[in-house]
Amino acid sequence: MQQFKREHYIYTALIAGILLTGLAMYLFFHSKSKSIMGVVEVSEFQVRAHQDIRVVELRVKEGDYVNIGDTLIIFEPLKSHTDQLPPLIKSAIEDEFHNQKFSTKQLYDIWQEAKSHLRIVKSYYHKAQQQYQQGLITSQERDKAYIDYQAYQAHEQGVRHVYECSLAKGLGKNMPCGFKTCENAVIAEVEGEIGTLNIHEGETVRDGTFMLFIALLDNPWGVFSLTKKEAQEIRKKDSLMVFCHAFNQNIPMKVLYIQPQKKKQKEKKQYVLKAYPTQNYDGLRPGMQLNIIK
């Protein structure tokens, strides 16, 4: 009798274990199939060639963090059509466009003008930031204002450097300017992380070619693809809890918009959701996997 009871308990425990395992697997795969996956995205500042060049040296690699003024690429200009012109005409063009000389006073005035422009652009960026937080403009408009601000900031710093070099020279100080080196270098105009590199050392690059992009990490967001039913459910919410796999933690996000995604006629209608973290999370990088928690 006791042997029968023991066997009965063992069989009962085995069956219960199998049922619990099956239930756990069902819940796992069921929740996985119902999850809404997404990725982290950021604004990207594209760096393009402004003339035909040969890449002499790459000073950065993918994943490097750069600041405004850092050297990205050393290049060698390729011969232009002006090299085929008669010497007198070529000399006149170079004198007009490449060999302009400025006094220290003129450089100071140019610097002050650059500072004035920077103040205007900075004020516009702060205004755009406020309008974005109030929901009056899109994130794209705010991002453009930020990129303009960063570019004008880099310009002001460059002009100030040239002026200080000229001033030091006038005072008899031996201050290396590096202006000629900068003429054959691509300088970072924004702060961020180097993304895809589209060029290699020794490569010939044509005017307008995309060379690399710099990811602006101060303003990441999440992008998700939704079905019509999921979009209808989330429209009722203004905030979400999103699981970041890289951080292994939940991140609260605010819904910016949900809009239809362009699809072919035969495909089911999909929607795109864009959401921003409600607080700053250092370390968010483009391509990180996200999961909306229902």
Tab-separated table of C-alpha atoms in Angstrom:
chain	number	residue	atom	x	y	z
A	1	MET	CA	0.000	0.000	0.000
A	2	GLN	CA	2.776	2.404	0.933
A	3	GLN	CA	4.607	1.481	-2.301
A	4	PHE	CA	1.481	2.374	-4.273
A	5	LYS	CA	1.195	5.739	-2.516
A	6	ARG	CA	4.824	6.559	-3.209
A	7	GLU	CA	4.416	5.727	-6.885
A	8	HIS	CA	1.219	7.788	-6.970
A	9	TYR	CA	3.009	10.801	-5.503
A	10	ILE	CA	5.889	10.420	-7.944
A	11	TYR	CA	3.569	10.233	-10.970
A	12	THR	CA	1.564	13.192	-9.694
A	13	ALA	CA	4.752	15.243	-9.219
A	14	LEU	CA	5.983	14.324	-12.705
A	15	ILE	CA	2.686	15.261	-14.327
A	16	ALA	CA	2.568	18.553	-12.390
A	17	GLY	CA	6.143	19.320	-13.434
A	18	ILE	CA	5.362	18.614	-17.093
A	19	LEU	CA	2.243	20.789	-16.950
A	20	LEU	CA	4.111	23.672	-15.285
A	21	THR	CA	6.955	23.427	-17.802
A	22	GLY	CA	4.477	23.443	-20.676
A	23	LEU	CA	2.648	26.432	-19.199
A	24	ALA	CA	5.918	28.349	-18.732
A	25	MET	CA	6.981	27.624	-22.315
A	26	TYR	CA	3.579	28.680	-23.613
A	27	LEU	CA	3.673	31.938	-21.684
A	28	PHE	CA	7.240	32.592	-22.795
A	29	PHE	CA	6.618	32.047	-26.506
A	30	HIS	CA	3.186	33.629	-26.370
A	31	SER	CA	4.528	36.808	-24.766
A	32	LYS	CA	7.483	36.788	-27.147
A	33	SER	CA	5.255	36.574	-30.204
A	34	LYS	CA	3.130	39.415	-28.884
A	35	SER	CA	6.065	41.687	-28.041
A	36	ILE	CA	6.598	44.945	-29.911
A	37	MET	CA	10.226	45.223	-30.887
A	38	GLY	CA	12.081	48.398	-31.773
A	39	VAL	CA	15.517	49.997	-31.900
A	40	VAL	CA	17.314	53.091	-30.659
A	41	GLU	CA	17.899	55.819	-33.233
A	42	VAL	CA	19.725	59.172	-33.108
A	43	SER	CA	20.270	62.164	-35.356
A	44	GLU	CA	23.163	61.753	-37.761
A	45	PHE	CA	25.457	64.514	-39.025
A	46	GLN	CA	26.689	63.497	-42.467
A	47	VAL	CA	30.225	64.410	-43.502
A	48	ARG	CA	30.675	64.791	-47.267
A	49	ALA	CA	33.611	65.716	-49.450
A	50	HIS	CA	33.540	69.330	-50.650
A	51	GLN	CA	35.983	68.690	-53.496
A	52	ASP	CA	37.723	65.822	-55.302
A	53	ILE	CA	40.301	64.385	-52.892
A	54	ARG	CA	42.521	61.416	-52.115
A	55	VAL	CA	42.283	60.145	-48.546
A	56	VAL	CA	45.778	60.222	-47.032
A	57	GLU	CA	44.951	59.254	-43.441
A	58	LEU	CA	41.868	58.360	-41.404
A	59	ARG	CA	42.243	59.756	-37.908
A	60	VAL	CA	39.108	58.031	-36.551
A	61	LYS	CA	37.448	54.641	-36.595
A	62	GLU	CA	33.849	53.517	-36.092
A	63	GLY	CA	32.786	53.926	-32.467
A	64	ASP	CA	35.242	56.735	-31.651
A	65	TYR	CA	33.831	59.747	-29.791
A	66	VAL	CA	34.860	63.107	-31.276
A	67	ASN	CA	34.555	66.706	-30.134
A	68	ILE	CA	34.166	69.861	-32.185
A	69	GLY	CA	37.476	70.682	-33.862
A	70	ASP	CA	38.889	67.128	-33.855
A	71	THR	CA	40.604	66.061	-37.069
A	72	LEU	CA	38.706	63.313	-38.873
A	73	ILE	CA	40.497	62.928	-42.204
A	74	ILE	CA	43.769	64.132	-43.752
A	75	PHE	CA	43.418	64.430	-47.523
A	76	GLU	CA	45.248	65.521	-50.640
A	77	PRO	CA	43.282	67.666	-53.113
A	78	LEU	CA	43.111	66.243	-56.620
A	79	LYS	CA	44.022	68.362	-59.610
A	80	SER	CA	41.139	70.577	-60.669
A	81	HIS	CA	40.281	72.076	-64.028
A	82	THR	CA	42.129	75.258	-63.011
A	83	ASP	CA	45.424	73.348	-63.264
A	84	GLN	CA	44.895	73.223	-67.030
A	85	LEU	CA	44.536	77.007	-67.376
A	86	PRO	CA	47.300	79.303	-68.616
A	87	PRO	CA	49.691	80.285	-65.772
A	88	LEU	CA	48.667	83.966	-65.678
A	89	ILE	CA	44.944	83.178	-65.391
A	90	LYS	CA	45.602	80.426	-62.846
A	91	SER	CA	47.718	82.812	-60.758
A	92	ALA	CA	44.965	85.442	-60.802
A	93	ILE	CA	42.364	82.893	-59.607
A	94	GLU	CA	44.618	81.724	-56.776
A	95	ASP	CA	45.331	85.295	-55.705
A	96	GLU	CA	41.618	86.062	-55.662
A	97	PHE	CA	40.314	83.010	-53.838
A	98	HIS	CA	43.195	81.253	-52.070
A	99	ASN	CA	45.855	83.791	-51.142
A	100	GLN	CA	43.797	86.490	-49.469
A	101	LYS	CA	45.678	88.135	-46.625
A	102	PHE	CA	43.985	89.681	-43.606
A	103	SER	CA	45.373	92.014	-41.007
A	104	THR	CA	44.986	91.198	-37.318
A	105	LYS	CA	42.306	93.889	-37.112
A	106	GLN	CA	40.361	92.340	-40.012
A	107	LEU	CA	40.605	88.891	-38.440
A	108	TYR	CA	39.330	90.342	-35.177
A	109	ASP	CA	36.323	91.847	-36.981
A	110	ILE	CA	35.626	88.513	-38.714
A	111	TRP	CA	35.792	86.781	-35.336
A	112	GLN	CA	33.356	89.271	-33.778
A	113	GLU	CA	30.955	88.738	-36.672
A	114	ALA	CA	31.207	84.961	-36.181
A	115	LYS	CA	30.470	85.421	-32.457
A	116	SER	CA	27.428	87.535	-33.292
A	117	HIS	CA	26.099	84.874	-35.680
A	118	LEU	CA	26.747	82.190	-33.060
A	119	ARG	CA	24.695	84.081	-30.447
A	120	ILE	CA	21.756	84.314	-32.866
A	121	VAL	CA	21.894	80.626	-33.804
A	122	LYS	CA	22.309	79.598	-30.147
A	123	SER	CA	19.262	81.657	-29.186
A	124	TYR	CA	17.280	80.062	-32.014
A	125	TYR	CA	18.313	76.581	-30.870
A	126	HIS	CA	17.209	77.251	-27.266
A	127	LYS	CA	13.901	78.571	-28.580
A	128	ALA	CA	13.480	75.475	-30.765
A	129	GLN	CA	14.203	73.278	-27.747
A	130	GLN	CA	11.440	74.989	-25.772
A	131	GLN	CA	8.988	74.754	-28.679
A	132	TYR	CA	9.756	71.054	-29.073
A	133	GLN	CA	9.133	70.381	-25.377
A	134	GLN	CA	5.798	72.202	-25.742
A	135	GLY	CA	4.920	70.058	-28.774
A	136	LEU	CA	4.925	73.016	-31.190
A	137	ILE	CA	7.611	71.701	-33.579
A	138	THR	CA	8.883	68.283	-34.674
A	139	SER	CA	12.051	66.604	-33.464
A	140	GLN	CA	13.512	66.976	-36.969
A	141	GLU	CA	13.172	70.760	-36.761
A	142	ARG	CA	14.745	70.777	-33.307
A	143	ASP	CA	17.605	68.521	-34.492
A	144	LYS	CA	18.310	70.800	-37.468
A	145	ALA	CA	18.558	73.804	-35.135
A	146	TYR	CA	21.010	71.856	-32.969
A	147	ILE	CA	23.214	70.883	-35.928
A	148	ASP	CA	23.266	74.512	-37.144
A	149	TYR	CA	24.275	75.638	-33.657
A	150	GLN	CA	27.116	73.108	-33.522
A	151	ALA	CA	28.366	74.119	-36.988
A	152	TYR	CA	28.397	77.844	-36.133
A	153	GLN	CA	30.162	77.037	-32.870
A	154	ALA	CA	32.916	75.193	-34.766
A	155	HIS	CA	33.219	78.105	-37.209
A	156	GLU	CA	33.577	80.642	-34.371
A	157	GLN	CA	36.274	78.539	-32.701
A	158	GLY	CA	38.207	78.214	-35.974
A	159	VAL	CA	38.108	81.956	-36.711
A	160	ARG	CA	39.140	82.768	-33.153
A	161	HIS	CA	42.106	80.399	-33.474
A	162	VAL	CA	43.308	82.102	-36.675
A	163	TYR	CA	42.940	85.537	-35.046
A	164	GLU	CA	44.890	84.427	-31.950
A	165	CYS	CA	47.648	83.045	-34.194
A	166	SER	CA	47.872	86.340	-36.040
A	167	LEU	CA	47.898	88.287	-32.770
A	168	ALA	CA	50.645	86.087	-31.317
A	169	LYS	CA	52.727	86.498	-34.464
A	170	GLY	CA	52.379	90.289	-34.225
A	171	LEU	CA	53.606	90.156	-30.637
A	172	GLY	CA	56.624	88.121	-31.675
A	173	LYS	CA	55.382	84.878	-30.154
A	174	ASN	CA	56.108	81.588	-31.880
A	175	MET	CA	52.602	80.125	-31.782
A	176	PRO	CA	51.968	77.200	-34.211
A	177	CYS	CA	48.755	77.847	-36.058
A	178	GLY	CA	48.420	74.787	-38.270
A	179	PHE	CA	46.247	76.750	-40.680
A	180	LYS	CA	47.775	75.176	-43.772
A	181	THR	CA	47.320	71.717	-42.266
A	182	CYS	CA	43.669	72.481	-41.596
A	183	GLU	CA	43.196	73.356	-45.267
A	184	ASN	CA	43.865	69.684	-46.102
A	185	ALA	CA	41.922	68.166	-43.228
A	186	VAL	CA	38.283	67.441	-42.470
A	187	ILE	CA	37.431	68.804	-39.032
A	188	ALA	CA	34.529	67.656	-36.825
A	189	GLU	CA	31.793	70.298	-36.742
A	190	VAL	CA	29.705	68.487	-34.127
A	191	GLU	CA	30.260	66.337	-31.046
A	192	GLY	CA	29.264	62.678	-31.188
A	193	GLU	CA	30.193	59.099	-32.058
A	194	ILE	CA	31.641	58.046	-35.403
A	195	GLY	CA	29.205	55.821	-37.258
A	196	THR	CA	29.648	54.085	-40.608
A	197	LEU	CA	32.917	54.870	-42.416
A	198	ASN	CA	32.370	54.846	-46.168
A	199	ILE	CA	35.980	55.497	-47.234
A	200	HIS	CA	39.445	53.960	-46.910
A	201	GLU	CA	42.975	55.338	-46.820
A	202	GLY	CA	44.372	55.847	-50.320
A	203	GLU	CA	40.901	56.008	-51.851
A	204	THR	CA	39.915	58.713	-54.345
A	205	VAL	CA	36.738	60.499	-53.271
A	206	ARG	CA	34.654	62.716	-55.536
A	207	ASP	CA	33.027	65.993	-54.592
A	208	GLY	CA	29.780	65.447	-52.690
A	209	THR	CA	30.559	61.829	-51.703
A	210	PHE	CA	29.262	60.711	-48.294
A	211	MET	CA	32.349	59.793	-46.249
A	212	LEU	CA	31.065	59.145	-42.719
A	213	PHE	CA	28.444	60.218	-40.227
A	214	ILE	CA	28.636	61.373	-36.627
A	215	ALA	CA	25.858	60.140	-34.344
A	216	LEU	CA	24.573	62.861	-31.989
A	217	LEU	CA	24.108	60.864	-28.796
A	218	ASP	CA	22.534	63.566	-26.648
A	219	ASN	CA	19.062	62.982	-28.068
A	220	PRO	CA	18.268	59.258	-28.640
A	221	TRP	CA	14.770	57.914	-29.299
A	222	GLY	CA	13.015	54.605	-29.903
A	223	VAL	CA	11.299	53.557	-33.138
A	224	PHE	CA	8.803	50.673	-33.269
A	225	SER	CA	6.725	49.003	-35.978
A	226	LEU	CA	3.095	48.369	-34.995
A	227	THR	CA	0.077	46.573	-36.376
A	228	LYS	CA	-3.207	48.455	-36.673
A	229	LYS	CA	-4.526	46.836	-33.479
A	230	GLU	CA	-1.358	47.675	-31.531
A	231	ALA	CA	-1.477	51.257	-32.777
A	232	GLN	CA	-5.074	51.619	-31.619
A	233	GLU	CA	-4.183	50.291	-28.172
A	234	ILE	CA	-1.162	52.551	-27.705
A	235	ARG	CA	-2.899	55.685	-29.026
A	236	LYS	CA	-4.722	55.836	-25.706
A	237	LYS	CA	-1.399	56.213	-23.874
A	238	ASP	CA	1.047	59.103	-23.732
A	239	SER	CA	3.819	57.149	-22.031
A	240	LEU	CA	5.290	53.645	-22.284
A	241	MET	CA	7.579	51.349	-20.345
A	242	VAL	CA	10.277	50.014	-22.680
A	243	PHE	CA	12.766	47.256	-21.921
A	244	CYS	CA	16.319	47.924	-23.168
A	245	HIS	CA	18.146	44.628	-23.732
A	246	ALA	CA	21.629	46.182	-23.600
A	247	PHE	CA	20.914	47.825	-20.231
A	248	ASN	CA	18.762	44.930	-18.975
A	249	GLN	CA	16.362	47.444	-17.469
A	250	ASN	CA	13.092	49.252	-18.152
A	251	ILE	CA	13.132	52.782	-19.550
A	252	PRO	CA	10.073	55.076	-19.361
A	253	MET	CA	9.403	56.798	-22.689
A	254	LYS	CA	6.979	59.456	-23.891
A	255	VAL	CA	5.088	58.830	-27.140
A	256	LEU	CA	5.853	61.505	-29.739
A	257	TYR	CA	3.717	60.212	-32.597
A	258	ILE	CA	2.148	57.169	-34.250
A	259	GLN	CA	1.736	57.423	-38.014
A	260	PRO	CA	1.086	55.042	-40.950
A	261	GLN	CA	4.123	53.461	-42.515
A	262	LYS	CA	4.394	53.451	-46.306
A	263	LYS	CA	3.895	49.914	-47.566
A	264	LYS	CA	3.166	48.176	-50.843
A	265	GLN	CA	-0.521	47.753	-51.647
A	266	LYS	CA	-0.569	43.981	-51.037
A	267	GLU	CA	1.094	44.228	-47.625
A	268	LYS	CA	-0.787	44.765	-44.386
A	269	LYS	CA	-0.905	48.314	-43.092
A	270	GLN	CA	1.790	49.015	-40.528
A	271	TYR	CA	2.365	51.984	-38.216
A	272	VAL	CA	5.518	53.646	-36.911
A	273	LEU	CA	5.781	54.737	-33.272
A	274	LYS	CA	8.434	57.197	-32.126
A	275	ALA	CA	9.089	57.743	-28.413
A	276	TYR	CA	11.675	59.619	-26.330
A	277	PRO	CA	13.116	58.665	-22.912
A	278	THR	CA	11.614	60.823	-20.177
A	279	GLN	CA	15.062	61.229	-18.588
A	280	ASN	CA	18.684	61.085	-19.688
A	281	TYR	CA	20.213	57.604	-20.099
A	282	ASP	CA	23.948	57.699	-20.824
A	283	GLY	CA	25.100	54.882	-23.060
A	284	LEU	CA	22.114	54.558	-25.397
A	285	ARG	CA	23.483	53.834	-28.866
A	286	PRO	CA	21.846	53.518	-32.286
A	287	GLY	CA	20.750	49.970	-33.073
A	288	MET	CA	20.188	48.870	-29.468
A	289	GLN	CA	17.177	46.554	-29.211
A	290	LEU	CA	14.052	47.741	-27.404
A	291	ASN	CA	10.854	45.982	-26.375
A	292	ILE	CA	7.576	47.671	-25.395
A	293	ILE	CA	6.217	46.153	-22.195
A	294	LYS	CA	2.475	45.659	-22.429
